[in-house]
Coordinates of C-alpha atoms and ligand atoms in Angstrom, one line a residue:
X1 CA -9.4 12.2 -14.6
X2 CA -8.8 9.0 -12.4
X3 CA -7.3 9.6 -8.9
X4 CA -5.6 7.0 -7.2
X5 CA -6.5 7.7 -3.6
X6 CA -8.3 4.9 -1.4
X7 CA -9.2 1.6 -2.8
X8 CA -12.6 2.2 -1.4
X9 CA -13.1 4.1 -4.4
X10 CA -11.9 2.4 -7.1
X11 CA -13.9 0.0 -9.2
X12 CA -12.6 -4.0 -8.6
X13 CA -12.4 -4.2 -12.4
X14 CA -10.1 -1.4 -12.6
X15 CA -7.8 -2.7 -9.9
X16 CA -8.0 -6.1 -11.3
X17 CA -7.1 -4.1 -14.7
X18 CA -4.2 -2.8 -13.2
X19 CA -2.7 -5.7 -11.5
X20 CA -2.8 -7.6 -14.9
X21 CA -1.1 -4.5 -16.6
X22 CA 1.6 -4.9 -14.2
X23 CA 2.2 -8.6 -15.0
X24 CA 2.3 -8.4 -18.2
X25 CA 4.4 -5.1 -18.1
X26 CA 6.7 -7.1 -15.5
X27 CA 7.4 -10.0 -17.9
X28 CA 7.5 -8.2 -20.9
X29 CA 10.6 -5.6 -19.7
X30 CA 13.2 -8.7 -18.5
X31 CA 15.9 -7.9 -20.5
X32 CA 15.9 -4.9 -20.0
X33 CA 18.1 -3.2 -17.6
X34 CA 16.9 -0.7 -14.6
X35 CA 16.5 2.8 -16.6
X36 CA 15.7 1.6 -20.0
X37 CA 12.0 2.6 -21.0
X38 CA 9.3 -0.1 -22.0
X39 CA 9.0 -0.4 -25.3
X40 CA 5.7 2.0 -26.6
X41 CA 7.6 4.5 -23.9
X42 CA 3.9 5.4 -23.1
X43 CA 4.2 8.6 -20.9
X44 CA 7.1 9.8 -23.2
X45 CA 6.5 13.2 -22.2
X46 CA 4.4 13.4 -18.9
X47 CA 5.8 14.7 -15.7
X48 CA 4.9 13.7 -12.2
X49 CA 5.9 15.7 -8.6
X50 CA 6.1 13.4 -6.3
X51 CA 5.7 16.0 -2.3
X52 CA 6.4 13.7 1.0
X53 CA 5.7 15.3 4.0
X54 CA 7.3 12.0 5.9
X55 CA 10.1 9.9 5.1
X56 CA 10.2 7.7 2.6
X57 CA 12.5 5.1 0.7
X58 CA 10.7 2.4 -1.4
X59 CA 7.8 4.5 -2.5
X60 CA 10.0 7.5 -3.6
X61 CA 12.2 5.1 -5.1
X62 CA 9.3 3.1 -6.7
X63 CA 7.8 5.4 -8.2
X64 CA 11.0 7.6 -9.8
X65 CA 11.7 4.4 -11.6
X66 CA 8.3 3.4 -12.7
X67 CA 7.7 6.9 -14.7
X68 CA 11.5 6.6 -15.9
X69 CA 10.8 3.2 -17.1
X70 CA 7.4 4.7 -18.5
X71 CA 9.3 7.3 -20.7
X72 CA 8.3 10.5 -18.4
X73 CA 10.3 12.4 -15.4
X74 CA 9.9 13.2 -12.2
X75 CA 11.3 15.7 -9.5
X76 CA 10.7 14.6 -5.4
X77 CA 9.7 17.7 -3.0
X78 CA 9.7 18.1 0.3
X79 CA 7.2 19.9 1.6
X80 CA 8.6 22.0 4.3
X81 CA 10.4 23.5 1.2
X82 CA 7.8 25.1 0.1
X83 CA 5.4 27.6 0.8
X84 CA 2.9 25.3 1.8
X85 CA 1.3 25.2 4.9
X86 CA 3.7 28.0 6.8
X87 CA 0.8 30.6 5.7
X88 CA 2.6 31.4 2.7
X89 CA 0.4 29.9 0.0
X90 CA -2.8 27.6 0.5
X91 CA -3.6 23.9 -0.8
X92 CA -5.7 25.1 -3.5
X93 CA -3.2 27.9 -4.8
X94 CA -0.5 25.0 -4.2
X95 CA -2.8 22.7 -6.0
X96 CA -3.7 25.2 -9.3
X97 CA 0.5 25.9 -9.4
X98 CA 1.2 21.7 -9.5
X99 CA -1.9 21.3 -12.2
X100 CA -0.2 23.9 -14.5
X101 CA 3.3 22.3 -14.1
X102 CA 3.0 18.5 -14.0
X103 CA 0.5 16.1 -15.4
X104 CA 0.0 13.8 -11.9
X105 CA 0.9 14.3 -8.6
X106 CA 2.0 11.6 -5.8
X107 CA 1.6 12.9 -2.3
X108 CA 2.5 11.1 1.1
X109 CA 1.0 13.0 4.1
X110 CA 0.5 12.7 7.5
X111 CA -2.6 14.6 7.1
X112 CA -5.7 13.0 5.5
X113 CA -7.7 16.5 5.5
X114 CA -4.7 17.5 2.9
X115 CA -5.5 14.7 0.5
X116 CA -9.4 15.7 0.2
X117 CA -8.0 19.7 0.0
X118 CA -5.8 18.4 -2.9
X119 CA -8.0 16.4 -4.9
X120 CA -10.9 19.4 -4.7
X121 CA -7.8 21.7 -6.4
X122 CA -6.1 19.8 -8.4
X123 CA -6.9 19.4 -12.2
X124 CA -4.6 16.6 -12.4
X125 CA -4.8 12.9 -11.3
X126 CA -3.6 12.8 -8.0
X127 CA -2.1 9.2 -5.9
X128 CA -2.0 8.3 -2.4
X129 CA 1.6 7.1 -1.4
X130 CA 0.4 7.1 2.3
X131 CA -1.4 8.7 4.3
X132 CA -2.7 8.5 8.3
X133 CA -5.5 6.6 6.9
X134 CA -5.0 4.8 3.6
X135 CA -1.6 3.0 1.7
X136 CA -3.3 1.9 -1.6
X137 CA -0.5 1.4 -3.6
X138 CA 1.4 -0.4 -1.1
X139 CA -1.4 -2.9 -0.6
X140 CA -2.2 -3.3 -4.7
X141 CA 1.3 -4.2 -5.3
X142 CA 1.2 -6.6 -2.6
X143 CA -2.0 -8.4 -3.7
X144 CA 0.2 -8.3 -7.0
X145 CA 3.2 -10.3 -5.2
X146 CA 0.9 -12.4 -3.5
X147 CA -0.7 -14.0 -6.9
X148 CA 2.7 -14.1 -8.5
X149 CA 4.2 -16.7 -5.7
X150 CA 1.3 -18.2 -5.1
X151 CA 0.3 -18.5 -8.7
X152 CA -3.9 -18.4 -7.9
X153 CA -6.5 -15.2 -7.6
X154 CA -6.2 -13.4 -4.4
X155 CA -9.6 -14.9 -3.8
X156 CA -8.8 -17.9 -3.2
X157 CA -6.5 -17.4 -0.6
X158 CA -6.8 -16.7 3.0
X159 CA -4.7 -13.6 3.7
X160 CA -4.1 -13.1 7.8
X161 CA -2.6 -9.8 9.3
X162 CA -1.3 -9.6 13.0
X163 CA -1.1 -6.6 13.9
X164 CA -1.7 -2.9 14.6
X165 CA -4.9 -1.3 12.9
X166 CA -3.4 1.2 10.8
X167 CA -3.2 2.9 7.3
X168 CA -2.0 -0.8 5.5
X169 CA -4.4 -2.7 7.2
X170 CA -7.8 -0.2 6.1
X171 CA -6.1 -0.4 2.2
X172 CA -5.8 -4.0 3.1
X173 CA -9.4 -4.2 4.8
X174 CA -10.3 -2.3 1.5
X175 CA -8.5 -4.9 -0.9
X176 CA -10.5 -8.1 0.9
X177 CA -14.1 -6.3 -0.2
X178 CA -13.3 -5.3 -3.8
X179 CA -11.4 -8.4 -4.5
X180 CA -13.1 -10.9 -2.4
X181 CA -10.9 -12.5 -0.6
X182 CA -10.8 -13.9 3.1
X183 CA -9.2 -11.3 5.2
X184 CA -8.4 -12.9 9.0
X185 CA -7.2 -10.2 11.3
X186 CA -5.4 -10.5 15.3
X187 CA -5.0 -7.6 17.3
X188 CA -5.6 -6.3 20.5
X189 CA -9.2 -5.3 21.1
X190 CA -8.2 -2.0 21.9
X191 CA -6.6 -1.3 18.5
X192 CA -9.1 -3.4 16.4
X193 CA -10.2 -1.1 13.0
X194 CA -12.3 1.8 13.5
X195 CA -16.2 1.6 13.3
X196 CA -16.5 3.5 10.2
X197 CA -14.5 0.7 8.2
X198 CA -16.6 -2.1 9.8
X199 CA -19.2 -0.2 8.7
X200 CA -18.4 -0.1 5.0
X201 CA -17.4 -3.5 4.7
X202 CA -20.6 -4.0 6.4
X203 CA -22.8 -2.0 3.9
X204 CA -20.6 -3.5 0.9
X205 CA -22.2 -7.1 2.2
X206 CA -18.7 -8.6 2.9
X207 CA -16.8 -9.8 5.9
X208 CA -13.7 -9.9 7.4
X209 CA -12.9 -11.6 10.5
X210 CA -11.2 -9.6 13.9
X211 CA -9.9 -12.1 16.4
X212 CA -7.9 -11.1 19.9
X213 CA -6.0 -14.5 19.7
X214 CA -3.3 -13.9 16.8
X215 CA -3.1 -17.8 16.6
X216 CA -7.4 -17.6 15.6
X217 CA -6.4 -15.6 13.1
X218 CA -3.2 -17.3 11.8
X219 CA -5.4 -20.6 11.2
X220 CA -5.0 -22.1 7.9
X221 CA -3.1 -18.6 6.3
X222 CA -2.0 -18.9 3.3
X223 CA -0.2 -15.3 3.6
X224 CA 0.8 -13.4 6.7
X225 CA 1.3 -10.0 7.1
X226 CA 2.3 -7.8 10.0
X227 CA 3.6 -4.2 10.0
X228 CA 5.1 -1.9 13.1
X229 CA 3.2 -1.6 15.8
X230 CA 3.6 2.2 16.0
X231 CA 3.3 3.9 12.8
X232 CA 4.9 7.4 11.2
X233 CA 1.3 9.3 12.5
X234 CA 1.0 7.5 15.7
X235 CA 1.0 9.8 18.5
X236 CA 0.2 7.3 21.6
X237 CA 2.1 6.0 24.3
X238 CA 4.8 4.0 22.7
X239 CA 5.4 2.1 26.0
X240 CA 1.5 1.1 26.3
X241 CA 0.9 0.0 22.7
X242 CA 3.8 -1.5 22.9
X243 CA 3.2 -3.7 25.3
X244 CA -0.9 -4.3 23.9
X245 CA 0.8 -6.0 21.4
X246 CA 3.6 -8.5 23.2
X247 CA 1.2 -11.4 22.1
X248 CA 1.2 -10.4 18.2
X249 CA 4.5 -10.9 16.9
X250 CA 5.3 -13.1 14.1
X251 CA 7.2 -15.6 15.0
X252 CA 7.8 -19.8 14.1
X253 CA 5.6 -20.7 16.8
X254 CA 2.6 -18.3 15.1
X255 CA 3.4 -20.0 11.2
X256 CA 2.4 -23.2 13.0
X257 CA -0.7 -22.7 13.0
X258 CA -0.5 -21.5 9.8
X259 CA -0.8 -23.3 5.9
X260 CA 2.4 -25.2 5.6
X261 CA 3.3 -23.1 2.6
X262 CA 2.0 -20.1 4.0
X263 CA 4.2 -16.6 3.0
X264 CA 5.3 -14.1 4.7
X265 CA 5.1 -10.3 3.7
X266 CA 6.3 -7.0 5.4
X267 CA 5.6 -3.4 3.5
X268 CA 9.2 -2.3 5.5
X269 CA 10.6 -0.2 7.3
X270 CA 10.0 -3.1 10.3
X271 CA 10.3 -3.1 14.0
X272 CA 10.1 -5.9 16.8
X273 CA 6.3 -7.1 15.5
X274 CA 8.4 -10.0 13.6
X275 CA 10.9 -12.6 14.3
X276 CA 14.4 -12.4 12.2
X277 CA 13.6 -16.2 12.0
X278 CA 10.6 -15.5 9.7
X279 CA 11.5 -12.1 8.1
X280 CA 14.6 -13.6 7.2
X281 CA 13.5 -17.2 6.7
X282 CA 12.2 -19.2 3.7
X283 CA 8.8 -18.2 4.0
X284 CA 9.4 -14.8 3.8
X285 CA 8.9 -12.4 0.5
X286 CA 9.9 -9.2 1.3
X287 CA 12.4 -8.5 -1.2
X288 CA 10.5 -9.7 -3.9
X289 CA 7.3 -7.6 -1.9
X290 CA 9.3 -4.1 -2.0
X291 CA 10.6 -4.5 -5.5
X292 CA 7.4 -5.6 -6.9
X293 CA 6.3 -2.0 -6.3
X294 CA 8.3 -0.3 -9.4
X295 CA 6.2 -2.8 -11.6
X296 CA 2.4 -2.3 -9.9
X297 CA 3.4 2.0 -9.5
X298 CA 3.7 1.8 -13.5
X299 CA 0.6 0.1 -14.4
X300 CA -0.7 2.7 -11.1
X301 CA 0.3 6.0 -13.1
X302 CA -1.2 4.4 -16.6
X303 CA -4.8 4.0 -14.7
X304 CA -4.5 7.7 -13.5
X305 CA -3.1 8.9 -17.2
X306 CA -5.5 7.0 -18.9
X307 CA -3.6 4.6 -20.5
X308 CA -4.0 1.4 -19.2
X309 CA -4.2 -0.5 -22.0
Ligands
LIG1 N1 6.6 0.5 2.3 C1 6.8 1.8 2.2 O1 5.9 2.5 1.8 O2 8.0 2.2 2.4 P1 8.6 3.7 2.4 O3 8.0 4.3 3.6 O4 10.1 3.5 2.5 O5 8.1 4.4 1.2
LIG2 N1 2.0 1.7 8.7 C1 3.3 2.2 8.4 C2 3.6 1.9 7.0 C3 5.0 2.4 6.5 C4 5.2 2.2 5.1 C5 3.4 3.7 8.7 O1 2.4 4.4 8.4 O2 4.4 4.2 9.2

């Protein structure tokens, strides 16, 4: 049973595997229209519950179409309508009542404890569609995008991110060591990544490069990324961090520094991190970014059913 929870864990050549998958799955399905199931239909059958403890409108989205378009179903709960967690029923009774019902299970949390409690119960593959710590599947569908445009391996690229240190950035962080590519990060040194991912990238032999001057780290981008500055889990001071990161937004002056062809890419929903100049400009991929996601979630739920061909 394959989880799909942090890209720490996965094996490159499985998330290489995947990405290829989706390509090919991508090209191969473009006559078809929206609901209409890929040809082998290969989970005709399979069921996943997709539970979001926070909102959500791509990834829920996403992912109904990419087991529709896969030949299985799907039903979207919402936590707080269930027993769980108000002392009526525990993970792992939760857990045991999902394994006997569904065949994979796609959770989004604001609660990373929840995912490990999870995975320990569950006798069914289980994916991470966010949580405080980790987006995985938003980041491998974005390394997805990023080869499509730019028409070379991630690894040849330098990929630049301005912004705060959250849950996209460690997948991101993640993405740079099992794919080995150049990851150039500016933010504050206040909300730089936490120790214990330095760490692993550290112990994994790799680098990545943290600069307080967002234009050090723009230099020579091929890709930009930024995301909000306050995130669905953040608890801080929203006037403080805020104003930490004045310096960091995207904007025409920052892409100078940048490649000339350089893209721009935004997981959504976005705040003031990014000029409409640039999220609405030429350079920007967003669209493509978002939709991208039905096509890499497929090739995502194949991995966990054991089916990737
Ligand atoms: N990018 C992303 O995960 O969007 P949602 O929060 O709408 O799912
Ligand atoms: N970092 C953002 C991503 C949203 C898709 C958040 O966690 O809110």
């Amino acid at each position: 049973m394959k989880h799909f929870v942090n890209l720490m864990d996965i094996q490159s050549r499985d998330l290489k595997k995947i990405i290829l998958d989706a390509k090919k799955r991508k090209n191969s399905r473009k006559s078809l229209s929206i609901l209409e199931v890929d040809k082998s239909s290969p989970l005709k059958g399979k069921f996943l519950i997709q539970m979001f403890e926070k909102s959500s409108l791509r990834t829920r989205l996403s992912f109904y179409l990419a087991i529709k378009q896969l030949g299985g179903g799907t039903i979207t709960l919402r936590s707080n309508e269930l027993h769980l967690g108000q002392g009526g029923e525990s993970i792992a009774d939760t857990a045991k009542i999902l394994s006997t019902y569904a065949d994979g299970f796609m959770f989004r949390t604001d609660d990373d404890k929840k995912v490990e409690n999870f995975k320990k119960h569950l006798s069914i593959p289980m994916i991470n569609g966010l949580s405080p710590s980790s987006h995985p599947t938003q980041v491998l569908s974005d390394i997805f995008t990023i080869e499509e445009i730019k028409k070379k391996p991630i690894s040849k690229l330098n990929i630049c991110w301005i912004g705060d240190s959250n849950n996209v950035l460690n997948s991101l962080i993640a993405a740079s060591v099992k794919l080995s590519f150049k990851l150039s990060i500016g933010c504050p040194k206040k909300f730089q990544p936490k120790k214990k991912i330095l760490f692993w990238v550290k112990k994994n032999k790799k680098k990545i490069y943290i600069y307080s001057d967002p234009k050090k780290a723009a230099h020579n981008a091929d890709v930009i990324f930024s995301d909000k500055v306050i995130s669905l889990n953040d608890s801080v001071n929203v006037k403080i961090k805020t104003k930490a990161f004045k310096n960091f937004k995207v904007d025409k002056k920052l892409f100078s520094f940048a490649n000339k062809d350089c893209i721009f890419l935004h997981c959504l929903p976005r705040g003031d991190e990014v000029s409409d100049e640039i999220f609405l400009g030429k350079q920007s991929h967003v669209w493509q970014q978002a939709s991208n996601r039905v096509h890499v979630q497929k090739s995502i739920l194949l991995y966990c059913f054991g089916k990737l061909r």
